[in-house]
Short mmCIF file of C-alpha atoms in Angstrom, two decimals:
data_model
loop_
_atom_site.label_atom_id
_atom_site.label_comp_id
_atom_site.label_asym_id
_atom_site.label_seq_id
_atom_site.Cartn_x
_atom_site.Cartn_y
_atom_site.Cartn_z
CA UNK A 2 80.34 -98.12 3.83
CA UNK A 3 83.60 -96.36 3.11
CA UNK A 4 85.22 -96.26 -0.32
CA UNK A 5 88.09 -98.30 1.07
CA UNK A 6 85.79 -101.03 2.43
CA UNK A 7 83.85 -101.38 -0.84
CA UNK A 8 87.06 -101.44 -2.89
CA UNK A 9 88.50 -104.17 -0.67
CA UNK A 10 85.45 -106.42 -1.06
CA UNK A 11 85.44 -106.07 -4.84
CA UNK A 12 89.23 -106.04 -5.21
CA UNK A 13 88.99 -102.73 -7.05
CA UNK A 14 91.06 -99.62 -6.52
CA UNK A 15 89.63 -96.96 -4.21
CA UNK A 16 90.01 -94.43 -7.02
CA UNK A 17 87.60 -96.41 -9.20
CA UNK A 18 84.87 -96.24 -6.55
CA UNK A 19 85.60 -92.58 -5.96
CA UNK A 20 85.32 -91.76 -9.66
CA UNK A 21 81.90 -93.43 -9.75
CA UNK A 22 80.70 -91.44 -6.75
CA UNK A 23 81.97 -88.12 -8.07
CA UNK A 24 80.56 -88.84 -11.57
CA UNK A 25 83.96 -88.66 -13.23
CA UNK A 26 83.03 -91.87 -15.04
CA UNK A 27 79.73 -93.65 -15.67
CA UNK A 28 79.20 -97.11 -14.24
CA UNK A 29 78.82 -100.16 -16.49
CA UNK A 30 76.00 -102.64 -15.92
CA UNK A 31 78.53 -105.32 -14.91
CA UNK A 32 80.19 -103.09 -12.32
CA UNK A 33 76.81 -101.91 -11.04
CA UNK A 34 75.64 -105.48 -10.46
CA UNK A 35 78.77 -106.10 -8.39
CA UNK A 36 78.14 -102.95 -6.36
CA UNK A 37 74.51 -103.91 -5.75
CA UNK A 38 75.65 -107.23 -4.29
CA UNK A 39 78.02 -105.47 -1.90
CA UNK A 40 75.37 -102.93 -0.90
CA UNK A 41 72.81 -105.67 -0.26
CA UNK A 42 70.27 -104.49 -2.83
CA UNK A 43 68.28 -107.67 -3.46
CA UNK A 44 64.89 -106.31 -4.57
CA UNK A 45 64.62 -107.53 -8.17
CA UNK A 46 62.50 -104.62 -9.42
CA UNK A 47 64.76 -102.02 -7.84
CA UNK A 48 67.88 -103.74 -9.21
CA UNK A 49 66.45 -103.82 -12.73
CA UNK A 50 65.54 -100.13 -12.59
CA UNK A 51 69.06 -99.17 -11.52
CA UNK A 52 70.64 -101.38 -14.17
CA UNK A 53 68.41 -99.80 -16.82
CA UNK A 54 69.44 -96.33 -15.66
CA UNK A 55 73.10 -97.33 -15.80
CA UNK A 56 72.64 -98.58 -19.35
CA UNK A 57 70.88 -95.36 -20.37
CA UNK A 58 73.51 -93.18 -18.69
CA UNK A 59 76.12 -94.46 -21.14
CA UNK A 60 74.10 -93.17 -24.09
CA UNK A 61 74.51 -89.57 -25.17
CA UNK A 62 71.06 -87.96 -24.73
CA UNK A 63 69.72 -86.04 -27.71
CA UNK A 64 69.72 -82.71 -25.87
CA UNK A 65 73.46 -82.94 -25.28
CA UNK A 66 74.03 -83.51 -28.98
CA UNK A 67 72.61 -80.08 -29.81
CA UNK A 68 74.79 -77.01 -29.38
CA UNK A 69 71.89 -74.72 -28.53
CA UNK A 70 73.83 -71.63 -27.33
CA UNK A 71 70.99 -70.81 -24.92
CA UNK A 72 72.13 -67.81 -22.82
CA UNK A 73 70.47 -69.21 -19.68
CA UNK A 74 72.66 -71.33 -17.43
CA UNK A 75 71.02 -74.47 -16.11
CA UNK A 76 68.57 -74.74 -19.00
CA UNK A 77 69.96 -78.01 -20.36
CA UNK A 78 69.61 -79.59 -16.93
CA UNK A 79 65.92 -78.70 -17.12
CA UNK A 80 65.63 -80.19 -20.61
CA UNK A 81 67.12 -83.44 -19.30
CA UNK A 82 64.47 -83.68 -16.57
CA UNK A 83 61.77 -82.66 -19.05
CA UNK A 84 62.75 -85.52 -21.36
CA UNK A 85 62.15 -87.99 -18.51
CA UNK A 86 58.91 -86.43 -17.26
CA UNK A 87 55.58 -88.22 -17.39
CA UNK A 88 53.66 -85.06 -16.53
CA UNK A 89 54.32 -81.36 -17.18
CA UNK A 90 52.39 -78.54 -15.55
CA UNK A 91 53.34 -75.03 -16.55
CA UNK A 92 52.04 -71.55 -15.83
CA UNK A 93 53.07 -68.64 -18.05
CA UNK A 94 51.94 -65.07 -17.36
CA UNK A 95 53.74 -63.33 -20.27
CA UNK A 96 54.64 -65.82 -23.01
CA UNK A 97 53.22 -68.90 -24.68
CA UNK A 98 54.97 -71.93 -23.08
CA UNK A 99 57.95 -73.13 -25.13
CA UNK A 100 56.48 -76.59 -25.81
CA UNK A 101 53.44 -74.96 -27.42
CA UNK A 102 55.17 -72.28 -29.50
CA UNK A 103 55.33 -72.07 -33.27
CA UNK A 104 58.78 -71.60 -34.73
CA UNK A 105 58.17 -67.96 -35.73
CA UNK A 106 56.69 -67.05 -32.35
CA UNK A 107 59.68 -68.65 -30.62
CA UNK A 108 62.08 -66.76 -32.89
CA UNK A 109 60.33 -63.45 -32.13
CA UNK A 110 60.66 -64.00 -28.37
CA UNK A 111 64.33 -64.96 -28.60
CA UNK A 112 65.21 -61.96 -30.77
CA UNK A 113 63.38 -59.62 -28.38
CA UNK A 114 64.73 -60.96 -25.08
CA UNK A 115 68.14 -62.48 -25.72
CA UNK A 116 71.42 -60.55 -25.93
CA UNK A 117 73.01 -59.69 -29.25
CA UNK A 118 75.12 -62.54 -30.55
CA UNK A 119 72.92 -65.34 -29.18
CA UNK A 120 72.55 -68.14 -31.71
CA UNK A 121 68.79 -68.09 -32.17
CA UNK A 122 68.71 -70.73 -34.91
CA UNK A 123 70.55 -73.30 -32.75
CA UNK A 124 68.19 -72.59 -29.86
CA UNK A 125 65.18 -72.99 -32.15
CA UNK A 126 66.47 -76.41 -33.17
CA UNK A 127 66.49 -77.47 -29.52
CA UNK A 128 63.02 -76.05 -28.86
CA UNK A 129 61.49 -77.85 -31.84
CA UNK A 130 63.18 -81.11 -30.82
CA UNK A 131 61.72 -80.74 -27.31
CA UNK A 132 58.28 -80.46 -28.89
CA UNK A 133 58.84 -83.55 -31.04
CA UNK A 134 59.77 -85.64 -28.00
CA UNK A 135 56.94 -84.44 -25.74
CA UNK A 136 53.67 -83.06 -27.13
CA UNK A 137 54.16 -84.36 -30.69
CA UNK A 138 55.72 -87.79 -30.08
CA UNK A 139 54.13 -91.23 -30.52
CA UNK A 140 54.15 -91.54 -26.73
CA UNK A 141 53.27 -87.96 -25.74
CA UNK A 142 53.67 -86.50 -22.26
CA UNK A 143 50.65 -85.30 -20.29
CA UNK A 144 50.79 -81.48 -20.39
CA UNK A 145 48.66 -78.93 -18.58
CA UNK A 146 49.42 -75.31 -19.47
CA UNK A 147 47.84 -72.25 -17.90
CA UNK A 148 48.35 -69.20 -20.12
CA UNK A 149 47.56 -65.68 -18.98
CA UNK A 150 45.48 -63.56 -21.33
CA UNK A 151 48.40 -61.10 -21.47
CA UNK A 152 50.48 -63.68 -23.37
CA UNK A 153 47.70 -64.04 -25.95
CA UNK A 154 47.12 -60.31 -26.38
CA UNK A 155 50.77 -59.22 -26.75
CA UNK A 156 51.61 -59.03 -30.49
CA UNK A 157 54.87 -60.72 -31.48
CA UNK A 158 56.79 -60.82 -34.74
CA UNK A 159 57.42 -57.24 -35.88
CA UNK A 160 55.83 -56.29 -39.18
CA UNK A 161 54.44 -59.78 -39.65
CA UNK A 162 53.03 -59.99 -36.15
CA UNK A 163 49.47 -60.48 -37.34
CA UNK A 164 50.25 -63.76 -39.06
CA UNK A 165 52.69 -64.83 -36.31
CA UNK A 166 50.07 -64.43 -33.60
CA UNK A 167 47.28 -65.89 -35.73
CA UNK A 168 49.37 -68.98 -36.44
CA UNK A 169 50.38 -69.24 -32.79
CA UNK A 170 46.83 -69.11 -31.46
CA UNK A 171 45.75 -71.58 -34.14
CA UNK A 172 48.49 -73.92 -32.93
CA UNK A 173 47.11 -73.66 -29.38
CA UNK A 174 43.61 -74.50 -30.62
CA UNK A 175 44.94 -77.58 -32.45
CA UNK A 176 46.98 -78.75 -29.46
CA UNK A 177 44.03 -78.28 -27.11
CA UNK A 178 42.20 -80.96 -29.09
CA UNK A 179 44.86 -83.56 -28.23
CA UNK A 180 43.95 -85.88 -25.36
CA UNK A 181 47.31 -85.36 -23.65
CA UNK A 182 47.26 -81.52 -23.73
CA UNK A 183 45.10 -79.23 -21.59
CA UNK A 184 45.35 -75.52 -22.30
CA UNK A 185 43.62 -73.25 -19.81
CA UNK A 186 43.33 -69.48 -20.25
CA UNK A 187 43.60 -67.18 -17.26
CA UNK A 188 41.55 -64.11 -18.25
CA UNK A 189 42.14 -60.56 -17.05
CA UNK A 190 38.76 -60.72 -15.35
CA UNK A 191 40.01 -63.31 -12.84
CA UNK A 192 41.74 -60.50 -10.93
CA UNK A 193 44.67 -61.06 -8.54
CA UNK A 194 45.80 -64.64 -7.93
CA UNK A 195 48.62 -66.58 -6.18
CA UNK A 196 50.70 -66.96 -9.37
CA UNK A 197 51.39 -63.27 -9.90
CA UNK A 198 55.00 -63.61 -8.72
CA UNK A 199 55.96 -65.28 -12.02
CA UNK A 200 55.82 -68.33 -14.23
CA UNK A 201 57.11 -71.81 -13.41
CA UNK A 202 57.04 -75.42 -14.60
CA UNK A 203 56.46 -78.54 -12.50
CA UNK A 204 57.86 -81.82 -13.86
CA UNK A 205 56.43 -85.07 -12.53
CA UNK A 206 59.02 -87.87 -12.84
CA UNK A 207 58.38 -91.58 -13.44
CA UNK A 208 60.24 -93.12 -10.52
CA UNK A 209 58.39 -93.36 -7.17
CA UNK A 210 61.48 -92.22 -5.29
CA UNK A 211 61.55 -88.93 -7.21
CA UNK A 212 59.28 -86.21 -5.86
CA UNK A 213 59.53 -84.21 -9.09
CA UNK A 214 61.19 -80.87 -9.76
CA UNK A 215 60.15 -77.26 -10.26
CA UNK A 216 61.89 -75.06 -12.83
CA UNK A 217 61.92 -71.28 -12.43
CA UNK A 218 63.69 -69.19 -15.07
CA UNK A 219 65.25 -65.77 -14.71
CA UNK A 220 67.03 -63.47 -17.13
CA UNK A 221 70.36 -65.34 -17.09
CA UNK A 222 69.78 -68.45 -15.00
CA UNK A 223 67.28 -71.25 -14.61
CA UNK A 224 66.85 -72.86 -11.19
CA UNK A 225 65.67 -76.40 -10.46
CA UNK A 226 64.01 -76.98 -7.08
CA UNK A 227 63.62 -80.53 -5.87
CA UNK A 228 62.93 -80.23 -2.15
CA UNK A 229 59.53 -81.34 -0.89
CA UNK A 230 58.67 -77.95 0.63
CA UNK A 231 59.16 -76.10 -2.67
CA UNK A 232 57.26 -78.75 -4.62
CA UNK A 233 54.34 -78.63 -2.22
CA UNK A 234 54.18 -74.84 -2.44
CA UNK A 235 54.34 -74.68 -6.23
CA UNK A 236 51.81 -77.47 -6.66
CA UNK A 237 49.42 -75.64 -4.36
CA UNK A 238 49.86 -72.37 -6.27
CA UNK A 239 49.35 -74.14 -9.60
CA UNK A 240 46.09 -75.66 -8.36
CA UNK A 241 44.93 -72.29 -7.06
CA UNK A 242 45.73 -70.57 -10.36
CA UNK A 243 43.92 -73.35 -12.24
CA UNK A 244 40.81 -72.64 -10.18
CA UNK A 245 40.95 -69.03 -11.41
CA UNK A 246 41.35 -70.08 -15.05
CA UNK A 247 38.66 -70.97 -17.56
CA UNK A 248 37.81 -74.62 -18.14
CA UNK A 249 39.05 -76.56 -21.18
CA UNK A 250 36.08 -75.84 -23.47
CA UNK A 251 35.73 -72.20 -22.37
CA UNK A 252 39.48 -71.74 -22.91
CA UNK A 253 39.20 -73.20 -26.44
CA UNK A 254 36.34 -70.83 -27.21
CA UNK A 255 38.42 -67.95 -25.86
CA UNK A 256 41.31 -68.92 -28.14
CA UNK A 257 39.00 -69.03 -31.16
CA UNK A 258 37.78 -65.50 -30.35
CA UNK A 259 41.37 -64.23 -29.99
CA UNK A 260 42.38 -65.82 -33.29
CA UNK A 261 39.41 -64.23 -35.07
CA UNK A 262 40.23 -60.82 -33.57
CA UNK A 263 43.85 -61.06 -34.71
CA UNK A 264 42.87 -62.11 -38.23
CA UNK A 265 40.41 -59.21 -38.44
CA UNK A 266 43.18 -56.80 -37.45
#
């Protein structure tokens, strides 16, 4: 249906329809119901889902209320998808995943990798809020994280790196005891594997029509991939890397050994 045809049926201006379609304005529930009638959407469950989304779209999400100053374009788009996700699968070859980081470990990474002038404290606020709404919330998200041994062995935190790493590994041990969090360690002894090209995160979304998204982050830009071919490939690689990793209990034992080694200096 053309913009002109829809506008004529509803006795609206064409510009109003156009502004909806180009996201210049958000649609109200009343206007959406009128559009659904014109478009012939009569499935009650589908209508209710769309109306709920329209209602939510008029609320300012928490991540847009935080001026995080993250020097990676596209990152807030990822955070928006992450906030909706019902399942998160992440593989990290060099760092502890952001959702599992302590504040001091996160600060050490940001200081080491971000350009001078980046507002680290604002970014930390966003990272901690992401944790509160996912792994630490009353309705936590299901998280599976594969962490390479290299991320556990690399000391972070400058002069206080012993305590930073000890606290970080202790946090991983605590999180691994939660029913919604699975932390799997990929040891050096596993040898080469399909994930050696870099880390990535797969977000499983709640709506059946959504296939999910993959997030891949570079030095200055984060990219979201939503096509079925990319999702299939990344899911396959994640499963293959998981087969190379230690199981849940063996990974927890590994973390305990690493923590003890760090504390012993």
